[in-house]
PDB file of C-alpha atoms and ligand atoms in Angstrom:
ATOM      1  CA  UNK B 184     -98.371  62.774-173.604  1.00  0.00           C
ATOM      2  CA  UNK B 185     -95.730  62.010-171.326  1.00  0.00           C
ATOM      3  CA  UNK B 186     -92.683  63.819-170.121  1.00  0.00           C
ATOM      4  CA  UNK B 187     -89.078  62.707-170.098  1.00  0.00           C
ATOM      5  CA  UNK B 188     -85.282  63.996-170.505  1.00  0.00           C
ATOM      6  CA  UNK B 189     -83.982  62.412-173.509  1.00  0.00           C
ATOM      7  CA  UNK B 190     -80.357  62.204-173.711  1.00  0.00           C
ATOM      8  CA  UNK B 191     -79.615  63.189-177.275  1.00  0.00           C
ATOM      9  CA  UNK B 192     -80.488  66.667-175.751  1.00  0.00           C
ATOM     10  CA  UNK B 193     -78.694  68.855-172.750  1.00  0.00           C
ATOM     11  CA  UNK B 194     -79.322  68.154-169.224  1.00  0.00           C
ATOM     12  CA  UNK B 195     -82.341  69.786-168.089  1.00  0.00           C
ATOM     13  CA  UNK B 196     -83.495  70.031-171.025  1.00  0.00           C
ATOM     14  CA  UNK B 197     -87.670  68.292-172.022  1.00  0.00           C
ATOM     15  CA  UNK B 198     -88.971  66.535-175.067  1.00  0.00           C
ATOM     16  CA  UNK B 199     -92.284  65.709-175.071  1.00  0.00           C
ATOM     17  CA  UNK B 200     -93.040  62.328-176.567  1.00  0.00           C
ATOM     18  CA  UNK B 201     -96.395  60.370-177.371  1.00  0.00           C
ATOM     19  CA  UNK B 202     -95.629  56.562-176.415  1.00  0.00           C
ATOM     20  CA  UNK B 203     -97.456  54.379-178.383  1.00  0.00           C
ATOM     21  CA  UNK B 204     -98.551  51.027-176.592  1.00  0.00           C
ATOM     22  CA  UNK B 205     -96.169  49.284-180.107  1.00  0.00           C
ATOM     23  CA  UNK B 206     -93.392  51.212-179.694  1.00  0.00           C
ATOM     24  CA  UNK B 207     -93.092  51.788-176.059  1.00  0.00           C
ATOM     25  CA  UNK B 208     -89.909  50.279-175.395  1.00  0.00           C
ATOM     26  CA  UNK B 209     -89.700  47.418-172.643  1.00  0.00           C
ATOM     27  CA  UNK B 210     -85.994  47.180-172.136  1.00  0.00           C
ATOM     28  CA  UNK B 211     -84.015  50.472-171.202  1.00  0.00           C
ATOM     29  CA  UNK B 212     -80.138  49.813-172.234  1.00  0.00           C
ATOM     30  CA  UNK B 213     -77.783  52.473-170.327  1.00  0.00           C
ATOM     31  CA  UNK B 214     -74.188  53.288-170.935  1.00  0.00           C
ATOM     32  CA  UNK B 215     -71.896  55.093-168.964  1.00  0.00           C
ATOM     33  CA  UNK B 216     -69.932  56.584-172.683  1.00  0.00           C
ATOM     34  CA  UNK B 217     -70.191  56.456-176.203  1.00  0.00           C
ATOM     35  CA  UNK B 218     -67.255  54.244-176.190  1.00  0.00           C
ATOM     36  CA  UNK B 219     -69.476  51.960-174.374  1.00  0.00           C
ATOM     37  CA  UNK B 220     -72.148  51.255-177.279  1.00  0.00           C
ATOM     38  CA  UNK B 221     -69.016  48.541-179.027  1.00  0.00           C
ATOM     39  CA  UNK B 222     -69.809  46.165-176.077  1.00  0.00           C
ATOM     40  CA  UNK B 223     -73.549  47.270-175.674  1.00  0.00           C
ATOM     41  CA  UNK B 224     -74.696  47.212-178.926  1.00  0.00           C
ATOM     42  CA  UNK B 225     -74.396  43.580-178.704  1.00  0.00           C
ATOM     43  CA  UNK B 226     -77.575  43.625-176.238  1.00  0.00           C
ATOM     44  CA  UNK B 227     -79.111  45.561-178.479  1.00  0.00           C
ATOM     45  CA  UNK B 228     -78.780  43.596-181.102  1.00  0.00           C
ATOM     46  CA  UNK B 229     -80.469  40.042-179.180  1.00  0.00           C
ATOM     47  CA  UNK B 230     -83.185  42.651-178.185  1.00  0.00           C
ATOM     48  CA  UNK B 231     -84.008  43.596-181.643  1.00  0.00           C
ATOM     49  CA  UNK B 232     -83.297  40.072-183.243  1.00  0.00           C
ATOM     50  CA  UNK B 233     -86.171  39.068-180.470  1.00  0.00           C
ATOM     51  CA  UNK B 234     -88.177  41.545-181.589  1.00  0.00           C
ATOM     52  CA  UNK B 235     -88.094  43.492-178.087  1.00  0.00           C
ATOM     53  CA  UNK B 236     -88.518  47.166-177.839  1.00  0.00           C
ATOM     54  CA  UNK B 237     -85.854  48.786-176.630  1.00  0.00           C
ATOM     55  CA  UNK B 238     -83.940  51.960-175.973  1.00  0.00           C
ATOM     56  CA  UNK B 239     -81.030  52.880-175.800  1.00  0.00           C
ATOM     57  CA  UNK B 240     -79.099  55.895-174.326  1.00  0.00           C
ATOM     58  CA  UNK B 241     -75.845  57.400-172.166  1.00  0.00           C
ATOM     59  CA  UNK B 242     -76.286  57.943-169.047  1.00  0.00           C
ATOM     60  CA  UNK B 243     -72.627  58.946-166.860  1.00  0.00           C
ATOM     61  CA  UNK B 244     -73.003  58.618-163.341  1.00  0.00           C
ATOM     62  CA  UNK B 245     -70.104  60.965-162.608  1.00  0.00           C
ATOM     63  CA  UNK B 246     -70.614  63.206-165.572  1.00  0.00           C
ATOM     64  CA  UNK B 247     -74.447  63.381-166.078  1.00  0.00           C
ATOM     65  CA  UNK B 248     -75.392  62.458-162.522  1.00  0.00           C
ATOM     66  CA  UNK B 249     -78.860  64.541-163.157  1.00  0.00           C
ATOM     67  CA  UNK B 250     -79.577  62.374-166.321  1.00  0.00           C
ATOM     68  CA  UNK B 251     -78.872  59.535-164.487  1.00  0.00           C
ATOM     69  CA  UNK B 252     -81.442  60.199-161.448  1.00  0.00           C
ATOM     70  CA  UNK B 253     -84.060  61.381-163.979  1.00  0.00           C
ATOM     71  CA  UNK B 254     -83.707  58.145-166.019  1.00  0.00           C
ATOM     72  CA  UNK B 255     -83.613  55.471-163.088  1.00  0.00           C
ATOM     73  CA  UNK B 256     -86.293  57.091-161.397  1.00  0.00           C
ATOM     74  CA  UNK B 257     -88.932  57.569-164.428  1.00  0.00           C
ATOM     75  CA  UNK B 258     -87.955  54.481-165.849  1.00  0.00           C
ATOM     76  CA  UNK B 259     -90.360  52.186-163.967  1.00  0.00           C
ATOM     77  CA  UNK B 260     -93.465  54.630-164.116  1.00  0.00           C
ATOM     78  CA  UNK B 261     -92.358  54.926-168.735  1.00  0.00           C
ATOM     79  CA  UNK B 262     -92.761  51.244-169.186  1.00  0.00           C
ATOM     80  CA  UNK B 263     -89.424  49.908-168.849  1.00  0.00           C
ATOM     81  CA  UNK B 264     -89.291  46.413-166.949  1.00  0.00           C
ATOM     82  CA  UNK B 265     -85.679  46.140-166.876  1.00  0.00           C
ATOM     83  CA  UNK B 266     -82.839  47.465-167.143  1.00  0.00           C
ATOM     84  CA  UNK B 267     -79.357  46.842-169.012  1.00  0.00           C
ATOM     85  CA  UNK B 268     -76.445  49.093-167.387  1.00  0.00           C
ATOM     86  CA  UNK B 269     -73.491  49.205-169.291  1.00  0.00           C
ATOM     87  CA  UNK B 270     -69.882  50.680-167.699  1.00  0.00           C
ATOM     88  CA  UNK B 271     -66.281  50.708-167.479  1.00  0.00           C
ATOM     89  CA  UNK B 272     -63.421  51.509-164.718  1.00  0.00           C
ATOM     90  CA  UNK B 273     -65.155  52.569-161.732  1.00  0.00           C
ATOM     91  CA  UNK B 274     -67.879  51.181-163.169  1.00  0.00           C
ATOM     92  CA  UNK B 275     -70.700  52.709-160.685  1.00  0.00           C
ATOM     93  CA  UNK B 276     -73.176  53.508-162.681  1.00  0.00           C
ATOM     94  CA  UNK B 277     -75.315  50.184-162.597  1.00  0.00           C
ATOM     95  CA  UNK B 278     -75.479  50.133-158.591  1.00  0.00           C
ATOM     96  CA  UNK B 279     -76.677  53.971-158.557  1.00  0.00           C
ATOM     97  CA  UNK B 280     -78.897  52.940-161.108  1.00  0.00           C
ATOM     98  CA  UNK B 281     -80.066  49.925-158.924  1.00  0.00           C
ATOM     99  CA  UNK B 282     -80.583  52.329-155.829  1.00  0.00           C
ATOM    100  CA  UNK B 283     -82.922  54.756-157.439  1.00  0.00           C
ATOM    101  CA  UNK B 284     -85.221  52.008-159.442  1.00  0.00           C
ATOM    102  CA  UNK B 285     -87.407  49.058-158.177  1.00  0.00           C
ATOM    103  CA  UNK B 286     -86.897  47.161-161.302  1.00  0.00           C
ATOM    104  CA  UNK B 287     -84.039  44.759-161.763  1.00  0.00           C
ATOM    105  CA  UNK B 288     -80.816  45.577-163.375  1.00  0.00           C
ATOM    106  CA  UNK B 289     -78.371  43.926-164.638  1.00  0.00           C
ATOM    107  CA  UNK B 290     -74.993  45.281-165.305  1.00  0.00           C
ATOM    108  CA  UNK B 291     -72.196  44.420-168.281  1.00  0.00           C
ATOM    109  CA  UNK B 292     -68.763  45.468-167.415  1.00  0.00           C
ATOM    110  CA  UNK B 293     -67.267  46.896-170.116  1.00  0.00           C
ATOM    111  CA  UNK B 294     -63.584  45.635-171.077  1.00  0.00           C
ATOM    112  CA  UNK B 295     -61.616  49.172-169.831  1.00  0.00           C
ATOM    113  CA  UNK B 296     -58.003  49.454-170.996  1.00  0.00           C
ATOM    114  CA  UNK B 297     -55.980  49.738-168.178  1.00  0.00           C
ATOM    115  CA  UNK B 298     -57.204  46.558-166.457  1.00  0.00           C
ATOM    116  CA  UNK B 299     -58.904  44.608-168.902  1.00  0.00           C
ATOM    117  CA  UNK B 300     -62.273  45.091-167.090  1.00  0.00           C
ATOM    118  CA  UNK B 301     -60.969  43.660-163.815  1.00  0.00           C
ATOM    119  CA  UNK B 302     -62.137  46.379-162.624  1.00  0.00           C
ATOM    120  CA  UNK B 303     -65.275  47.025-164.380  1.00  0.00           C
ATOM    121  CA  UNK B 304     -66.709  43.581-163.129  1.00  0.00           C
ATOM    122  CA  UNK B 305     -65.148  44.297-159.467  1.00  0.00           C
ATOM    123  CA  UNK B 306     -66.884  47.385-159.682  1.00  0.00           C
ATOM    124  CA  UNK B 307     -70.675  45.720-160.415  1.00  0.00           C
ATOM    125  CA  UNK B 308     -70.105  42.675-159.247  1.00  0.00           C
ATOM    126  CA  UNK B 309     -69.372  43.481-155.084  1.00  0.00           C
ATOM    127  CA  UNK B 310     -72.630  45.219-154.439  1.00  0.00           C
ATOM    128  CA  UNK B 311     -73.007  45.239-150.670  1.00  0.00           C
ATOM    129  CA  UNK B 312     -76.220  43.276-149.479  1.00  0.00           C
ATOM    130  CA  UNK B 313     -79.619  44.703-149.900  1.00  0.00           C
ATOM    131  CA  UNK B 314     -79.152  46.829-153.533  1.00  0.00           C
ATOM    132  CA  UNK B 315     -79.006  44.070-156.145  1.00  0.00           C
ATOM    133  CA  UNK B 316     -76.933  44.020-159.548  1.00  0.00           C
ATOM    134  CA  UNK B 317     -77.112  40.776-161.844  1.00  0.00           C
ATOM    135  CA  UNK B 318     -73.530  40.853-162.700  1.00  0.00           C
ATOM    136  CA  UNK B 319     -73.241  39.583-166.558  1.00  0.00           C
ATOM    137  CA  UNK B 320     -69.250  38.505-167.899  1.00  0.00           C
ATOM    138  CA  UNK B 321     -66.738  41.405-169.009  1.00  0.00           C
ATOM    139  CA  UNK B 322     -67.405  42.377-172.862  1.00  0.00           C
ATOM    140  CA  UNK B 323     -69.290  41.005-175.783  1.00  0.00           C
ATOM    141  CA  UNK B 324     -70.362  37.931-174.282  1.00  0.00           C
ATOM    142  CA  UNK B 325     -71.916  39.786-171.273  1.00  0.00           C
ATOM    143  CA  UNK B 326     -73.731  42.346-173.356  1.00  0.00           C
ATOM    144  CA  UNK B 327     -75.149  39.200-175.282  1.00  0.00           C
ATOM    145  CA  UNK B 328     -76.431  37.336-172.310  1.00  0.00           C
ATOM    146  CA  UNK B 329     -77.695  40.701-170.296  1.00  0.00           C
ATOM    147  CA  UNK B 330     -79.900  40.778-173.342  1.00  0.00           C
ATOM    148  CA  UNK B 331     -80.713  37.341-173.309  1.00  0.00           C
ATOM    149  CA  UNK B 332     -81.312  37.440-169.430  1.00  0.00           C
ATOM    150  CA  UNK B 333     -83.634  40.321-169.880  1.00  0.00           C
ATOM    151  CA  UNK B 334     -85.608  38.752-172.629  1.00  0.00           C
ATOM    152  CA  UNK B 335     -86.405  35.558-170.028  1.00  0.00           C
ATOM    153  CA  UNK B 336     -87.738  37.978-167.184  1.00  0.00           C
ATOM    154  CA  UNK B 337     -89.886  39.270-169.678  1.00  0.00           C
ATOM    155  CA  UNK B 338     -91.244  35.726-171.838  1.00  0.00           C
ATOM    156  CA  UNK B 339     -92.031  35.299-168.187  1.00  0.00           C
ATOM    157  CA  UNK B 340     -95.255  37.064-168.745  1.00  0.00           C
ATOM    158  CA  UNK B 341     -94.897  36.803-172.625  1.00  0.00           C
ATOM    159  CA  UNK B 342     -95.829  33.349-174.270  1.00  0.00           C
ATOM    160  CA  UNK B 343     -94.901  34.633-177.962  1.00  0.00           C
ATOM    161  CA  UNK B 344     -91.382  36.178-176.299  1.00  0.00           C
ATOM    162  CA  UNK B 345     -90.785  33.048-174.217  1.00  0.00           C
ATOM    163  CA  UNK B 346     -91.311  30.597-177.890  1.00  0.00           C
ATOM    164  CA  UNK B 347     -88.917  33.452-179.702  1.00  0.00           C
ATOM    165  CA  UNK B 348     -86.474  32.461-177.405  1.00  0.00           C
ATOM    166  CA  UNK B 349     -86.818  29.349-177.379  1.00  0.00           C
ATOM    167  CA  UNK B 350     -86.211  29.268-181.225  1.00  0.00           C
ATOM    168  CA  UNK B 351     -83.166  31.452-181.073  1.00  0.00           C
ATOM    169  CA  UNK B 352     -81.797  28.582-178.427  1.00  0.00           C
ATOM    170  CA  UNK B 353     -82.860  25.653-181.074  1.00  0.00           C
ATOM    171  CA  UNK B 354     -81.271  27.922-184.162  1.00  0.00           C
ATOM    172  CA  UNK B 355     -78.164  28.497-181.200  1.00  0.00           C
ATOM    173  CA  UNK B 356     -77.994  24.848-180.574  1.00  0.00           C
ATOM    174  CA  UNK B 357     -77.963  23.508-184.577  1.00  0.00           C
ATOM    175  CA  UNK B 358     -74.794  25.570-185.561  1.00  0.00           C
ATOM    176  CA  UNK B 359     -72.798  23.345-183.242  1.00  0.00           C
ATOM    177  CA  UNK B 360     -71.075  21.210-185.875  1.00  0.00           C
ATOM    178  CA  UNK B 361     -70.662  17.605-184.574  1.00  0.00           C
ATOM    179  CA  UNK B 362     -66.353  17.740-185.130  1.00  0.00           C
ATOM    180  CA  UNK B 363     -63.958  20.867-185.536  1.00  0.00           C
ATOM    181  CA  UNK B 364     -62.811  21.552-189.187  1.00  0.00           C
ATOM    182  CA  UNK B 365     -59.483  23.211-189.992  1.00  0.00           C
ATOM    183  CA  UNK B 366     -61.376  26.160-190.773  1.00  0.00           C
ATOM    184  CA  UNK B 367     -64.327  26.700-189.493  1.00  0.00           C
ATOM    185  CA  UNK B 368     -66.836  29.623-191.260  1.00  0.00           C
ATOM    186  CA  UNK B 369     -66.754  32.848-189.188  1.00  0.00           C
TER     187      UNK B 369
HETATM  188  C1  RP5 D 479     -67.000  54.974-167.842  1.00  0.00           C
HETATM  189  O1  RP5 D 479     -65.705  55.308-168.172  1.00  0.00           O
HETATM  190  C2  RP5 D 479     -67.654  54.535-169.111  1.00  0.00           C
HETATM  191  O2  RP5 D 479     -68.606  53.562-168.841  1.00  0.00           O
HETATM  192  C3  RP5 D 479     -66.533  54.033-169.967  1.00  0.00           C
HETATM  193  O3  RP5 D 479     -66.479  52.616-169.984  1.00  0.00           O
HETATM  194  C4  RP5 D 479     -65.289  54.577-169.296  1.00  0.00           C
HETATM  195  C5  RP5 D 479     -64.457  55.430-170.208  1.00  0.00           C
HETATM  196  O4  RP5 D 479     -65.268  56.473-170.705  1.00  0.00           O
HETATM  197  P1  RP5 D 479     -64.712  57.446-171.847  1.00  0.00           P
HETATM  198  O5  RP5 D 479     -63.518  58.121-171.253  1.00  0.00           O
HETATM  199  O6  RP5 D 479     -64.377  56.599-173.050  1.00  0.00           O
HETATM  200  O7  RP5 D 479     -65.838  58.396-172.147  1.00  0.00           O
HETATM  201  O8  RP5 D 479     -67.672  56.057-167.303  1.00  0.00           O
END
């Protein structure tokens, strides 16, 4: 049995979980707000159609700074082998994240409404030397490739993970139709 704070509950508070070598999940996804999971459920959703276990949870670094500390530093000793950080605005939750864990993190700015997530990516990107983010594009597309970037660190060690991903590339690579239609499907 193994002890961690699970967000679903209130800060400070335990739960008690039994990991299971199946189900432990590799990948921990991390969002600074529930209006986050739009963009971030797009990593989740490469993680799951790669058949990578993953979790996924909200972590604020200004409004659950405890949560945060508890998840970046258990993360590495639960399992998890990298991690996807997810934020918006002053987006500082993936570089906090980044100083409190060994393992590598990537971070997704999330499209904020003032500035169009200018200031998201500005946010993760400009990580002074020595703390390292991988800095993925604002939005959709860099939720999709955080996940995608995740699943190559770990097919690095993972010859069933690394051929998975090489199929979704092939399946990626024969929807491009040869010429543009008037309307293409959606
Ligand atoms: C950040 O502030 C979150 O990552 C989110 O992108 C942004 C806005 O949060 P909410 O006001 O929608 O909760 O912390």
């Amino acid at each position: 049995m193994r002890g961690f704070r699970y967000s679903g509950f209130p800060e400070g508070s335990v739960l008690l979980i039994r990991a299971t070598p199946e189900t432990a999940p590799l990948i921990g996804i991390i969002m600074g707000s529930q209006s986050d999971w739009t963009t971030m459920k797009h990593a989740s959703d490469v993680l799951t159609a790669l058949d990578i276990p993953h979790e996924t949870r909200i972590v604020s670094a200004h409004r659950t700074p405890r949560r945060l500390y508890d998840y970046a530093t258990q993360a590495k000793s639960r399992g998890i082998k990298v991690i996807i950080a997810g934020a918006g605005g002053a987006a500082h939750l993936p570089g906090m994240a980044a100083s409190m864990t060994p393992l590598p993190v990537f971070g997704v700015p999330v499209e904020s409404h003032a500035l169009k997530g200018m200031d998201s990516l500005l946010s993760i990107v400009q990580m002074p030397g020595g703390v390292p983010v991988g800095t993925l594009a604002i939005g959709k597309a860099g939720a999709i490739n955080a996940g995608l970037l995740a699943a190559s660190v770990l097919a690095l060690s993972d010859e069933a993970l690394a051929q998975r991903l090489e199929a979704w590339r092939a399946r990626q690579t024969d929807a491009v139709a040869e010429a543009p239609v008037d309307e293409a499907p959606q």
